[in-house]
Amino acid sequence: MNEVILSCHGLTKSYGSLTALNELSLDIFKGKIVGLLGPNGSGKTTFIKLAAGLLNATGGSLTVNGLNIGVETKKHVSFLPDKDYLPNKMRVKELLRLFSDFYEDFDNARAVDMLSRLGIDFSQRFSTMSKGTRQKVQFSLAMSRQSDLYLLDEPIAAVDPAARDYILRTIIQNYKEGSTVIISTHLIADVEPVLDDVIMLQNGTLRLYGPADQIRNDTGKSIDTLFREVYRC
């Protein structure tokens, strides 16, 4: 029987008169790589930020490992936002020390290995890096935590194709057995081969959720093709 890592029931988030998530209910299981798909404004980033504990829900419930979102759940979750969040003046070697001091589950040797494979200069300041290099650094740090749940918001959007392949291989060869990865992305063709399950959101509601293979078998289409048809302008 599949164990649930994240569960939400009637999850709602409003920003004033705008409802970003509208009574969303679903269970996400352990040991899965899950694609969180949808057009801009569908509620993907809001959902991820709620799970990461960066936002408070307007209504409904959300749990990670059976715990209500709060200080305790942050110990189980590694979050990679779609925007830069690291101190600009810090060098890579200083960022490694920061993460080692801040997170008990941070694997420094793993991070050093990943950063080295991506050709990162450990003496370079974060502020002087290109957007793609900053994304590589942030991804490496996030994936070097031994977390139960990884929340990745557009992890491959800014990187070159070679680094994109490395990042996807890293996700496939996830470091903690039984952990779950949720990937929010617009680059569906790139990530489709690694996905176990697919969630499609539209206007803050659940449009589709199921195993990627089953969706392909039922529709006779790739996830990328189906996405383009479902959300055609």
mmCIF file with all atom_site columns, C-alpha atoms in Angstrom:
data_model
loop_
_atom_site.group_PDB
_atom_site.id
_atom_site.type_symbol
_atom_site.label_atom_id
_atom_site.label_alt_id
_atom_site.label_comp_id
_atom_site.label_asym_id
_atom_site.label_entity_id
_atom_site.label_seq_id
_atom_site.pdbx_PDB_ins_code
_atom_site.Cartn_x
_atom_site.Cartn_y
_atom_site.Cartn_z
_atom_site.occupancy
_atom_site.B_iso_or_equiv
_atom_site.pdbx_formal_charge
_atom_site.auth_seq_id
_atom_site.auth_comp_id
_atom_site.auth_asym_id
_atom_site.auth_atom_id
_atom_site.pdbx_PDB_model_num
ATOM 1   C CA . MET A 1 1   ? 0.000   0.000  0.000   1.00 0.00 ? 1   MET A CA 1
ATOM 2   C CA . ASN A 1 2   ? 1.325   3.417  -0.962  1.00 0.00 ? 2   ASN A CA 1
ATOM 3   C CA . GLU A 1 3   ? 2.129   5.754  1.908   1.00 0.00 ? 3   GLU A CA 1
ATOM 4   C CA . VAL A 1 4   ? 1.048   9.371  1.693   1.00 0.00 ? 4   VAL A CA 1
ATOM 5   C CA . ILE A 1 5   ? 3.700   12.082 2.029   1.00 0.00 ? 5   ILE A CA 1
ATOM 6   C CA . LEU A 1 6   ? 1.455   15.100 1.317   1.00 0.00 ? 6   LEU A CA 1
ATOM 7   C CA . SER A 1 7   ? -2.291  15.337 1.759   1.00 0.00 ? 7   SER A CA 1
ATOM 8   C CA . CYS A 1 8   ? -4.622  18.259 1.217   1.00 0.00 ? 8   CYS A CA 1
ATOM 9   C CA . HIS A 1 9   ? -8.391  18.494 1.593   1.00 0.00 ? 9   HIS A CA 1
ATOM 10  C CA . GLY A 1 10  ? -10.407 21.509 0.506   1.00 0.00 ? 10  GLY A CA 1
ATOM 11  C CA . LEU A 1 11  ? -7.177  23.516 0.326   1.00 0.00 ? 11  LEU A CA 1
ATOM 12  C CA . THR A 1 12  ? -7.938  27.129 -0.529  1.00 0.00 ? 12  THR A CA 1
ATOM 13  C CA . LYS A 1 13  ? -5.719  30.188 -0.838  1.00 0.00 ? 13  LYS A CA 1
ATOM 14  C CA . SER A 1 14  ? -7.008  33.633 -1.678  1.00 0.00 ? 14  SER A CA 1
ATOM 15  C CA . TYR A 1 15  ? -5.197  36.906 -2.199  1.00 0.00 ? 15  TYR A CA 1
ATOM 16  C CA . GLY A 1 16  ? -7.937  39.439 -1.549  1.00 0.00 ? 16  GLY A CA 1
ATOM 17  C CA . SER A 1 17  ? -10.575 38.851 -4.222  1.00 0.00 ? 17  SER A CA 1
ATOM 18  C CA . LEU A 1 18  ? -8.302  36.503 -6.207  1.00 0.00 ? 18  LEU A CA 1
ATOM 19  C CA . THR A 1 19  ? -8.578  32.793 -5.443  1.00 0.00 ? 19  THR A CA 1
ATOM 20  C CA . ALA A 1 20  ? -5.312  31.052 -6.352  1.00 0.00 ? 20  ALA A CA 1
ATOM 21  C CA . LEU A 1 21  ? -6.346  27.610 -5.064  1.00 0.00 ? 21  LEU A CA 1
ATOM 22  C CA . ASN A 1 22  ? -9.980  26.596 -4.775  1.00 0.00 ? 22  ASN A CA 1
ATOM 23  C CA . GLU A 1 23  ? -10.824 23.632 -2.505  1.00 0.00 ? 23  GLU A CA 1
ATOM 24  C CA . LEU A 1 24  ? -8.031  21.428 -3.815  1.00 0.00 ? 24  LEU A CA 1
ATOM 25  C CA . SER A 1 25  ? -8.023  17.848 -2.515  1.00 0.00 ? 25  SER A CA 1
ATOM 26  C CA . LEU A 1 26  ? -5.398  15.201 -3.327  1.00 0.00 ? 26  LEU A CA 1
ATOM 27  C CA . ASP A 1 27  ? -2.870  12.798 -1.827  1.00 0.00 ? 27  ASP A CA 1
ATOM 28  C CA . ILE A 1 28  ? 0.722   12.566 -3.046  1.00 0.00 ? 28  ILE A CA 1
ATOM 29  C CA . PHE A 1 29  ? 2.586   9.344  -2.299  1.00 0.00 ? 29  PHE A CA 1
ATOM 30  C CA . LYS A 1 30  ? 6.066   8.526  -1.082  1.00 0.00 ? 30  LYS A CA 1
ATOM 31  C CA . GLY A 1 31  ? 8.739   7.447  -3.543  1.00 0.00 ? 31  GLY A CA 1
ATOM 32  C CA . LYS A 1 32  ? 7.252   9.313  -6.523  1.00 0.00 ? 32  LYS A CA 1
ATOM 33  C CA . ILE A 1 33  ? 8.481   11.935 -8.960  1.00 0.00 ? 33  ILE A CA 1
ATOM 34  C CA . VAL A 1 34  ? 5.454   14.118 -9.583  1.00 0.00 ? 34  VAL A CA 1
ATOM 35  C CA . GLY A 1 35  ? 4.981   16.699 -12.317 1.00 0.00 ? 35  GLY A CA 1
ATOM 36  C CA . LEU A 1 36  ? 2.942   19.726 -11.202 1.00 0.00 ? 36  LEU A CA 1
ATOM 37  C CA . LEU A 1 37  ? 1.701   21.212 -14.454 1.00 0.00 ? 37  LEU A CA 1
ATOM 38  C CA . GLY A 1 38  ? -0.491  24.081 -15.529 1.00 0.00 ? 38  GLY A CA 1
ATOM 39  C CA . PRO A 1 39  ? -0.388  27.485 -17.248 1.00 0.00 ? 39  PRO A CA 1
ATOM 40  C CA . ASN A 1 40  ? 0.604   30.692 -15.489 1.00 0.00 ? 40  ASN A CA 1
ATOM 41  C CA . GLY A 1 41  ? -1.947  31.540 -12.824 1.00 0.00 ? 41  GLY A CA 1
ATOM 42  C CA . SER A 1 42  ? -3.081  27.959 -12.312 1.00 0.00 ? 42  SER A CA 1
ATOM 43  C CA . GLY A 1 43  ? -1.923  27.843 -8.676  1.00 0.00 ? 43  GLY A CA 1
ATOM 44  C CA . LYS A 1 44  ? 1.275   25.784 -8.975  1.00 0.00 ? 44  LYS A CA 1
ATOM 45  C CA . THR A 1 45  ? 3.619   28.130 -7.121  1.00 0.00 ? 45  THR A CA 1
ATOM 46  C CA . THR A 1 46  ? 0.991   28.892 -4.487  1.00 0.00 ? 46  THR A CA 1
ATOM 47  C CA . PHE A 1 47  ? 0.579   25.155 -3.844  1.00 0.00 ? 47  PHE A CA 1
ATOM 48  C CA . ILE A 1 48  ? 4.333   24.644 -3.511  1.00 0.00 ? 48  ILE A CA 1
ATOM 49  C CA . LYS A 1 49  ? 4.739   27.628 -1.186  1.00 0.00 ? 49  LYS A CA 1
ATOM 50  C CA . LEU A 1 50  ? 1.909   26.383 1.012   1.00 0.00 ? 50  LEU A CA 1
ATOM 51  C CA . ALA A 1 51  ? 3.576   22.974 1.251   1.00 0.00 ? 51  ALA A CA 1
ATOM 52  C CA . ALA A 1 52  ? 6.911   24.644 2.041   1.00 0.00 ? 52  ALA A CA 1
ATOM 53  C CA . GLY A 1 53  ? 5.325   26.640 4.849   1.00 0.00 ? 53  GLY A CA 1
ATOM 54  C CA . LEU A 1 54  ? 5.899   30.023 3.236   1.00 0.00 ? 54  LEU A CA 1
ATOM 55  C CA . LEU A 1 55  ? 2.202   30.837 2.945   1.00 0.00 ? 55  LEU A CA 1
ATOM 56  C CA . ASN A 1 56  ? -0.797  30.227 5.186   1.00 0.00 ? 56  ASN A CA 1
ATOM 57  C CA . ALA A 1 57  ? -3.904  28.640 3.682   1.00 0.00 ? 57  ALA A CA 1
ATOM 58  C CA . THR A 1 58  ? -7.176  30.537 3.627   1.00 0.00 ? 58  THR A CA 1
ATOM 59  C CA . GLY A 1 59  ? -9.126  27.333 4.163   1.00 0.00 ? 59  GLY A CA 1
ATOM 60  C CA . GLY A 1 60  ? -8.911  23.550 4.172   1.00 0.00 ? 60  GLY A CA 1
ATOM 61  C CA . SER A 1 61  ? -6.055  21.383 5.423   1.00 0.00 ? 61  SER A CA 1
ATOM 62  C CA . LEU A 1 62  ? -2.559  20.464 4.288   1.00 0.00 ? 62  LEU A CA 1
ATOM 63  C CA . THR A 1 63  ? -0.200  17.965 5.911   1.00 0.00 ? 63  THR A CA 1
ATOM 64  C CA . VAL A 1 64  ? 3.290   16.607 5.214   1.00 0.00 ? 64  VAL A CA 1
ATOM 65  C CA . ASN A 1 65  ? 4.117   13.238 6.779   1.00 0.00 ? 65  ASN A CA 1
ATOM 66  C CA . GLY A 1 66  ? 0.871   13.551 8.706   1.00 0.00 ? 66  GLY A CA 1
ATOM 67  C CA . LEU A 1 67  ? 1.936   16.836 10.303  1.00 0.00 ? 67  LEU A CA 1
ATOM 68  C CA . ASN A 1 68  ? 0.170   20.158 9.893   1.00 0.00 ? 68  ASN A CA 1
ATOM 69  C CA . ILE A 1 69  ? 2.353   22.660 8.050   1.00 0.00 ? 69  ILE A CA 1
ATOM 70  C CA . GLY A 1 70  ? 4.679   24.455 10.448  1.00 0.00 ? 70  GLY A CA 1
ATOM 71  C CA . VAL A 1 71  ? 8.147   24.350 11.967  1.00 0.00 ? 71  VAL A CA 1
ATOM 72  C CA . GLU A 1 72  ? 8.185   20.552 12.181  1.00 0.00 ? 72  GLU A CA 1
ATOM 73  C CA . THR A 1 73  ? 7.269   19.973 8.530   1.00 0.00 ? 73  THR A CA 1
ATOM 74  C CA . LYS A 1 74  ? 10.117  22.227 7.372   1.00 0.00 ? 74  LYS A CA 1
ATOM 75  C CA . LYS A 1 75  ? 12.483  19.564 8.685   1.00 0.00 ? 75  LYS A CA 1
ATOM 76  C CA . HIS A 1 76  ? 10.999  17.160 6.125   1.00 0.00 ? 76  HIS A CA 1
ATOM 77  C CA . VAL A 1 77  ? 10.871  19.521 3.125   1.00 0.00 ? 77  VAL A CA 1
ATOM 78  C CA . SER A 1 78  ? 13.571  20.912 0.830   1.00 0.00 ? 78  SER A CA 1
ATOM 79  C CA . PHE A 1 79  ? 12.293  23.830 -1.256  1.00 0.00 ? 79  PHE A CA 1
ATOM 80  C CA . LEU A 1 80  ? 13.829  25.257 -4.430  1.00 0.00 ? 80  LEU A CA 1
ATOM 81  C CA . PRO A 1 81  ? 12.017  28.469 -5.432  1.00 0.00 ? 81  PRO A CA 1
ATOM 82  C CA . ASP A 1 82  ? 11.886  29.776 -8.980  1.00 0.00 ? 82  ASP A CA 1
ATOM 83  C CA . LYS A 1 83  ? 13.649  32.985 -7.918  1.00 0.00 ? 83  LYS A CA 1
ATOM 84  C CA . ASP A 1 84  ? 17.072  33.644 -6.398  1.00 0.00 ? 84  ASP A CA 1
ATOM 85  C CA . TYR A 1 85  ? 17.030  33.539 -2.601  1.00 0.00 ? 85  TYR A CA 1
ATOM 86  C CA . LEU A 1 86  ? 20.666  33.189 -1.514  1.00 0.00 ? 86  LEU A CA 1
ATOM 87  C CA . PRO A 1 87  ? 22.756  36.081 -0.117  1.00 0.00 ? 87  PRO A CA 1
ATOM 88  C CA . ASN A 1 88  ? 24.368  37.884 -3.043  1.00 0.00 ? 88  ASN A CA 1
ATOM 89  C CA . LYS A 1 89  ? 27.670  38.656 -1.316  1.00 0.00 ? 89  LYS A CA 1
ATOM 90  C CA . MET A 1 90  ? 28.388  35.070 -0.294  1.00 0.00 ? 90  MET A CA 1
ATOM 91  C CA . ARG A 1 91  ? 30.827  32.852 -2.169  1.00 0.00 ? 91  ARG A CA 1
ATOM 92  C CA . VAL A 1 92  ? 29.898  29.266 -2.973  1.00 0.00 ? 92  VAL A CA 1
ATOM 93  C CA . LYS A 1 93  ? 32.160  27.896 -0.225  1.00 0.00 ? 93  LYS A CA 1
ATOM 94  C CA . GLU A 1 94  ? 30.415  30.203 2.257   1.00 0.00 ? 94  GLU A CA 1
ATOM 95  C CA . LEU A 1 95  ? 27.002  29.024 1.064   1.00 0.00 ? 95  LEU A CA 1
ATOM 96  C CA . LEU A 1 96  ? 28.077  25.446 1.759   1.00 0.00 ? 96  LEU A CA 1
ATOM 97  C CA . ARG A 1 97  ? 28.965  26.401 5.333   1.00 0.00 ? 97  ARG A CA 1
ATOM 98  C CA . LEU A 1 98  ? 25.658  28.246 5.682   1.00 0.00 ? 98  LEU A CA 1
ATOM 99  C CA . PHE A 1 99  ? 23.636  25.198 4.637   1.00 0.00 ? 99  PHE A CA 1
ATOM 100 C CA . SER A 1 100 ? 25.751  22.886 6.809   1.00 0.00 ? 100 SER A CA 1
ATOM 101 C CA . ASP A 1 101 ? 25.086  25.093 9.840   1.00 0.00 ? 101 ASP A CA 1
ATOM 102 C CA . PHE A 1 102 ? 21.400  25.622 9.091   1.00 0.00 ? 102 PHE A CA 1
ATOM 103 C CA . TYR A 1 103 ? 20.212  22.140 8.063   1.00 0.00 ? 103 TYR A CA 1
ATOM 104 C CA . GLU A 1 104 ? 20.963  19.025 10.109  1.00 0.00 ? 104 GLU A CA 1
ATOM 105 C CA . ASP A 1 105 ? 20.190  16.849 7.067   1.00 0.00 ? 105 ASP A CA 1
ATOM 106 C CA . PHE A 1 106 ? 22.552  18.672 4.679   1.00 0.00 ? 106 PHE A CA 1
ATOM 107 C CA . ASP A 1 107 ? 25.101  16.377 2.990   1.00 0.00 ? 107 ASP A CA 1
ATOM 108 C CA . ASN A 1 108 ? 28.084  18.650 2.348   1.00 0.00 ? 108 ASN A CA 1
ATOM 109 C CA . ALA A 1 109 ? 30.061  16.007 0.451   1.00 0.00 ? 109 ALA A CA 1
ATOM 110 C CA . ARG A 1 110 ? 27.114  15.437 -1.877  1.00 0.00 ? 110 ARG A CA 1
ATOM 111 C CA . ALA A 1 111 ? 26.811  19.162 -2.538  1.00 0.00 ? 111 ALA A CA 1
ATOM 112 C CA . VAL A 1 112 ? 30.520  19.524 -3.265  1.00 0.00 ? 112 VAL A CA 1
ATOM 113 C CA . ASP A 1 113 ? 30.348  16.629 -5.709  1.00 0.00 ? 113 ASP A CA 1
ATOM 114 C CA . MET A 1 114 ? 27.312  18.050 -7.525  1.00 0.00 ? 114 MET A CA 1
ATOM 115 C CA . LEU A 1 115 ? 28.743  21.560 -7.729  1.00 0.00 ? 115 LEU A CA 1
ATOM 116 C CA . SER A 1 116 ? 32.056  20.195 -9.027  1.00 0.00 ? 116 SER A CA 1
ATOM 117 C CA . ARG A 1 117 ? 30.310  18.147 -11.727 1.00 0.00 ? 117 ARG A CA 1
ATOM 118 C CA . LEU A 1 118 ? 28.472  21.285 -12.827 1.00 0.00 ? 118 LEU A CA 1
ATOM 119 C CA . GLY A 1 119 ? 31.748  23.221 -13.103 1.00 0.00 ? 119 GLY A CA 1
ATOM 120 C CA . ILE A 1 120 ? 31.004  25.691 -10.319 1.00 0.00 ? 120 ILE A CA 1
ATOM 121 C CA . ASP A 1 121 ? 33.824  27.926 -9.030  1.00 0.00 ? 121 ASP A CA 1
ATOM 122 C CA . PHE A 1 122 ? 33.714  27.655 -5.219  1.00 0.00 ? 122 PHE A CA 1
ATOM 123 C CA . SER A 1 123 ? 35.353  31.076 -4.782  1.00 0.00 ? 123 SER A CA 1
ATOM 124 C CA . GLN A 1 124 ? 32.795  32.926 -6.934  1.00 0.00 ? 124 GLN A CA 1
ATOM 125 C CA . ARG A 1 125 ? 30.272  35.256 -5.340  1.00 0.00 ? 125 ARG A CA 1
ATOM 126 C CA . PHE A 1 126 ? 26.610  34.502 -5.964  1.00 0.00 ? 126 PHE A CA 1
ATOM 127 C CA . SER A 1 127 ? 26.007  38.037 -7.262  1.00 0.00 ? 127 SER A CA 1
ATOM 128 C CA . THR A 1 128 ? 28.541  37.661 -10.094 1.00 0.00 ? 128 THR A CA 1
ATOM 129 C CA . MET A 1 129 ? 27.036  34.472 -11.538 1.00 0.00 ? 129 MET A CA 1
ATOM 130 C CA . SER A 1 130 ? 24.829  34.157 -14.584 1.00 0.00 ? 130 SER A CA 1
ATOM 131 C CA . LYS A 1 131 ? 21.194  33.241 -14.013 1.00 0.00 ? 131 LYS A CA 1
ATOM 132 C CA . GLY A 1 132 ? 21.840  29.662 -15.139 1.00 0.00 ? 132 GLY A CA 1
ATOM 133 C CA . THR A 1 133 ? 24.834  29.245 -12.825 1.00 0.00 ? 133 THR A CA 1
ATOM 134 C CA . ARG A 1 134 ? 22.863  30.612 -9.872  1.00 0.00 ? 134 ARG A CA 1
ATOM 135 C CA . GLN A 1 135 ? 20.146  28.067 -10.630 1.00 0.00 ? 135 GLN A CA 1
ATOM 136 C CA . LYS A 1 136 ? 22.712  25.241 -10.664 1.00 0.00 ? 136 LYS A CA 1
ATOM 137 C CA . VAL A 1 137 ? 24.045  26.308 -7.274  1.00 0.00 ? 137 VAL A CA 1
ATOM 138 C CA . GLN A 1 138 ? 20.599  26.584 -5.727  1.00 0.00 ? 138 GLN A CA 1
ATOM 139 C CA . PHE A 1 139 ? 19.534  23.224 -7.155  1.00 0.00 ? 139 PHE A CA 1
ATOM 140 C CA . SER A 1 140 ? 22.662  21.487 -5.859  1.00 0.00 ? 140 SER A CA 1
ATOM 141 C CA . LEU A 1 141 ? 22.154  22.868 -2.362  1.00 0.00 ? 141 LEU A CA 1
ATOM 142 C CA . ALA A 1 142 ? 18.450  21.968 -2.271  1.00 0.00 ? 142 ALA A CA 1
ATOM 143 C CA . MET A 1 143 ? 19.018  18.410 -3.514  1.00 0.00 ? 143 MET A CA 1
ATOM 144 C CA . SER A 1 144 ? 21.863  17.829 -1.052  1.00 0.00 ? 144 SER A CA 1
ATOM 145 C CA . ARG A 1 145 ? 19.477  17.781 1.875   1.00 0.00 ? 145 ARG A CA 1
ATOM 146 C CA . GLN A 1 146 ? 18.273  14.331 2.947   1.00 0.00 ? 146 GLN A CA 1
ATOM 147 C CA . SER A 1 147 ? 14.615  15.312 2.843   1.00 0.00 ? 147 SER A CA 1
ATOM 148 C CA . ASP A 1 148 ? 11.392  13.356 2.597   1.00 0.00 ? 148 ASP A CA 1
ATOM 149 C CA . LEU A 1 149 ? 9.883   15.850 0.147   1.00 0.00 ? 149 LEU A CA 1
ATOM 150 C CA . TYR A 1 150 ? 11.624  18.006 -2.464  1.00 0.00 ? 150 TYR A CA 1
ATOM 151 C CA . LEU A 1 151 ? 9.626   20.919 -3.887  1.00 0.00 ? 151 LEU A CA 1
ATOM 152 C CA . LEU A 1 152 ? 11.255  22.179 -7.079  1.00 0.00 ? 152 LEU A CA 1
ATOM 153 C CA . ASP A 1 153 ? 9.741   25.235 -8.760  1.00 0.00 ? 153 ASP A CA 1
ATOM 154 C CA . GLU A 1 154 ? 11.037  25.497 -12.350 1.00 0.00 ? 154 GLU A CA 1
ATOM 155 C CA . PRO A 1 155 ? 14.386  23.789 -11.591 1.00 0.00 ? 155 PRO A CA 1
ATOM 156 C CA . ILE A 1 156 ? 15.570  23.576 -15.217 1.00 0.00 ? 156 ILE A CA 1
ATOM 157 C CA . ALA A 1 157 ? 14.156  26.745 -16.767 1.00 0.00 ? 157 ALA A CA 1
ATOM 158 C CA . ALA A 1 158 ? 17.371  28.782 -16.746 1.00 0.00 ? 158 ALA A CA 1
ATOM 159 C CA . VAL A 1 159 ? 20.057  26.156 -17.342 1.00 0.00 ? 159 VAL A CA 1
ATOM 160 C CA . ASP A 1 160 ? 21.759  24.920 -20.498 1.00 0.00 ? 160 ASP A CA 1
ATOM 161 C CA . PRO A 1 161 ? 20.748  21.558 -22.050 1.00 0.00 ? 161 PRO A CA 1
ATOM 162 C CA . ALA A 1 162 ? 23.767  19.675 -20.668 1.00 0.00 ? 162 ALA A CA 1
ATOM 163 C CA . ALA A 1 163 ? 23.079  20.864 -17.121 1.00 0.00 ? 163 ALA A CA 1
ATOM 164 C CA . ARG A 1 164 ? 19.391  20.142 -17.657 1.00 0.00 ? 164 ARG A CA 1
ATOM 165 C CA . ASP A 1 165 ? 20.207  16.511 -18.387 1.00 0.00 ? 165 ASP A CA 1
ATOM 166 C CA . TYR A 1 166 ? 22.403  16.316 -15.282 1.00 0.00 ? 166 TYR A CA 1
ATOM 167 C CA . ILE A 1 167 ? 19.689  17.829 -13.098 1.00 0.00 ? 167 ILE A CA 1
ATOM 168 C CA . LEU A 1 168 ? 17.108  15.346 -14.377 1.00 0.00 ? 168 LEU A CA 1
ATOM 169 C CA . ARG A 1 169 ? 19.501  12.434 -13.816 1.00 0.00 ? 169 ARG A CA 1
ATOM 170 C CA . THR A 1 170 ? 20.078  13.722 -10.292 1.00 0.00 ? 170 THR A CA 1
ATOM 171 C CA . ILE A 1 171 ? 16.338  13.778 -9.650  1.00 0.00 ? 171 ILE A CA 1
ATOM 172 C CA . ILE A 1 172 ? 15.951  10.220 -10.961 1.00 0.00 ? 172 ILE A CA 1
ATOM 173 C CA . GLN A 1 173 ? 18.785  8.992  -8.762  1.00 0.00 ? 173 GLN A CA 1
ATOM 174 C CA . ASN A 1 174 ? 17.293  10.668 -5.717  1.00 0.00 ? 174 ASN A CA 1
ATOM 175 C CA . TYR A 1 175 ? 19.489  10.386 -2.664  1.00 0.00 ? 175 TYR A CA 1
ATOM 176 C CA . LYS A 1 176 ? 17.025  9.347  0.005   1.00 0.00 ? 176 LYS A CA 1
ATOM 177 C CA . GLU A 1 177 ? 15.104  6.149  -0.627  1.00 0.00 ? 177 GLU A CA 1
ATOM 178 C CA . GLY A 1 178 ? 11.362  6.658  -0.431  1.00 0.00 ? 178 GLY A CA 1
ATOM 179 C CA . SER A 1 179 ? 11.479  10.442 -0.764  1.00 0.00 ? 179 SER A CA 1
ATOM 180 C CA . THR A 1 180 ? 9.201   12.325 -3.138  1.00 0.00 ? 180 THR A CA 1
ATOM 181 C CA . VAL A 1 181 ? 9.985   15.041 -5.679  1.00 0.00 ? 181 VAL A CA 1
ATOM 182 C CA . ILE A 1 182 ? 7.392   17.511 -6.917  1.00 0.00 ? 182 ILE A CA 1
ATOM 183 C CA . ILE A 1 183 ? 8.523   19.401 -10.026 1.00 0.00 ? 183 ILE A CA 1
ATOM 184 C CA . SER A 1 184 ? 6.635   22.454 -11.213 1.00 0.00 ? 184 SER A CA 1
ATOM 185 C CA . THR A 1 185 ? 7.646   23.245 -14.788 1.00 0.00 ? 185 THR A CA 1
ATOM 186 C CA . HIS A 1 186 ? 6.646   24.511 -18.209 1.00 0.00 ? 186 HIS A CA 1
ATOM 187 C CA . LEU A 1 187 ? 9.317   22.374 -19.917 1.00 0.00 ? 187 LEU A CA 1
ATOM 188 C CA . ILE A 1 188 ? 7.141   19.291 -19.986 1.00 0.00 ? 188 ILE A CA 1
ATOM 189 C CA . ALA A 1 189 ? 8.853   17.451 -22.844 1.00 0.00 ? 189 ALA A CA 1
ATOM 190 C CA . ASP A 1 190 ? 12.138  17.590 -20.918 1.00 0.00 ? 190 ASP A CA 1
ATOM 191 C CA . VAL A 1 191 ? 10.797  16.279 -17.605 1.00 0.00 ? 191 VAL A CA 1
ATOM 192 C CA . GLU A 1 192 ? 8.151   13.851 -18.918 1.00 0.00 ? 192 GLU A CA 1
ATOM 193 C CA . PRO A 1 193 ? 10.544  10.848 -19.089 1.00 0.00 ? 193 PRO A CA 1
ATOM 194 C CA . VAL A 1 194 ? 11.267  11.065 -15.339 1.00 0.00 ? 194 VAL A CA 1
ATOM 195 C CA . LEU A 1 195 ? 7.684   11.518 -14.095 1.00 0.00 ? 195 LEU A CA 1
ATOM 196 C CA . ASP A 1 196 ? 5.794   8.820  -12.214 1.00 0.00 ? 196 ASP A CA 1
ATOM 197 C CA . ASP A 1 197 ? 2.636   10.881 -11.618 1.00 0.00 ? 197 ASP A CA 1
ATOM 198 C CA . VAL A 1 198 ? 1.152   14.002 -13.170 1.00 0.00 ? 198 VAL A CA 1
ATOM 199 C CA . ILE A 1 199 ? -0.966  16.722 -11.584 1.00 0.00 ? 199 ILE A CA 1
ATOM 200 C CA . MET A 1 200 ? -2.617  19.297 -13.843 1.00 0.00 ? 200 MET A CA 1
ATOM 201 C CA . LEU A 1 201 ? -4.095  22.420 -12.288 1.00 0.00 ? 201 LEU A CA 1
ATOM 202 C CA . GLN A 1 202 ? -6.316  24.993 -13.932 1.00 0.00 ? 202 GLN A CA 1
ATOM 203 C CA . ASN A 1 203 ? -7.608  28.169 -12.287 1.00 0.00 ? 203 ASN A CA 1
ATOM 204 C CA . GLY A 1 204 ? -6.709  26.797 -8.872  1.00 0.00 ? 204 GLY A CA 1
ATOM 205 C CA . THR A 1 205 ? -8.625  23.544 -9.268  1.00 0.00 ? 205 THR A CA 1
ATOM 206 C CA . LEU A 1 206 ? -7.568  19.981 -10.070 1.00 0.00 ? 206 LEU A CA 1
ATOM 207 C CA . ARG A 1 207 ? -7.917  19.229 -13.777 1.00 0.00 ? 207 ARG A CA 1
ATOM 208 C CA . LEU A 1 208 ? -6.159  15.837 -13.894 1.00 0.00 ? 208 LEU A CA 1
ATOM 209 C CA . TYR A 1 209 ? -4.153  13.595 -11.561 1.00 0.00 ? 209 TYR A CA 1
ATOM 210 C CA . GLY A 1 210 ? -2.810  10.122 -12.137 1.00 0.00 ? 210 GLY A CA 1
ATOM 211 C CA . PRO A 1 211 ? 0.107   7.892  -13.107 1.00 0.00 ? 211 PRO A CA 1
ATOM 212 C CA . ALA A 1 212 ? 1.922   9.222  -16.178 1.00 0.00 ? 212 ALA A CA 1
ATOM 213 C CA . ASP A 1 213 ? 1.885   5.815  -17.911 1.00 0.00 ? 213 ASP A CA 1
ATOM 214 C CA . GLN A 1 214 ? -1.848  5.399  -17.346 1.00 0.00 ? 214 GLN A CA 1
ATOM 215 C CA . ILE A 1 215 ? -2.580  8.875  -18.705 1.00 0.00 ? 215 ILE A CA 1
ATOM 216 C CA . ARG A 1 216 ? -0.539  8.119  -21.835 1.00 0.00 ? 216 ARG A CA 1
ATOM 217 C CA . ASN A 1 217 ? -2.276  4.753  -22.288 1.00 0.00 ? 217 ASN A CA 1
ATOM 218 C CA . ASP A 1 218 ? -5.767  6.192  -21.743 1.00 0.00 ? 218 ASP A CA 1
ATOM 219 C CA . THR A 1 219 ? -5.295  9.168  -24.083 1.00 0.00 ? 219 THR A CA 1
ATOM 220 C CA . GLY A 1 220 ? -2.840  7.729  -26.604 1.00 0.00 ? 220 GLY A CA 1
ATOM 221 C CA . LYS A 1 221 ? -0.843  10.933 -26.240 1.00 0.00 ? 221 LYS A CA 1
ATOM 222 C CA . SER A 1 222 ? 2.320   12.109 -24.524 1.00 0.00 ? 222 SER A CA 1
ATOM 223 C CA . ILE A 1 223 ? 1.913   14.287 -21.444 1.00 0.00 ? 223 ILE A CA 1
ATOM 224 C CA . ASP A 1 224 ? 3.406   17.174 -23.409 1.00 0.00 ? 224 ASP A CA 1
ATOM 225 C CA . THR A 1 225 ? 0.900   16.787 -26.259 1.00 0.00 ? 225 THR A CA 1
ATOM 226 C CA . LEU A 1 226 ? -2.008  16.412 -23.845 1.00 0.00 ? 226 LEU A CA 1
ATOM 227 C CA . PHE A 1 227 ? -0.925  19.514 -21.941 1.00 0.00 ? 227 PHE A CA 1
ATOM 228 C CA . ARG A 1 228 ? -0.830  21.566 -25.134 1.00 0.00 ? 228 ARG A CA 1
ATOM 229 C CA . GLU A 1 229 ? -4.339  20.399 -26.059 1.00 0.00 ? 229 GLU A CA 1
ATOM 230 C CA . VAL A 1 230 ? -5.843  20.910 -22.601 1.00 0.00 ? 230 VAL A CA 1
ATOM 231 C CA . TYR A 1 231 ? -4.442  24.413 -22.200 1.00 0.00 ? 231 TYR A CA 1
ATOM 232 C CA . ARG A 1 232 ? -4.597  25.572 -25.816 1.00 0.00 ? 232 ARG A CA 1
ATOM 233 C CA . CYS A 1 233 ? -5.212  29.337 -25.976 1.00 0.00 ? 233 CYS A CA 1
#
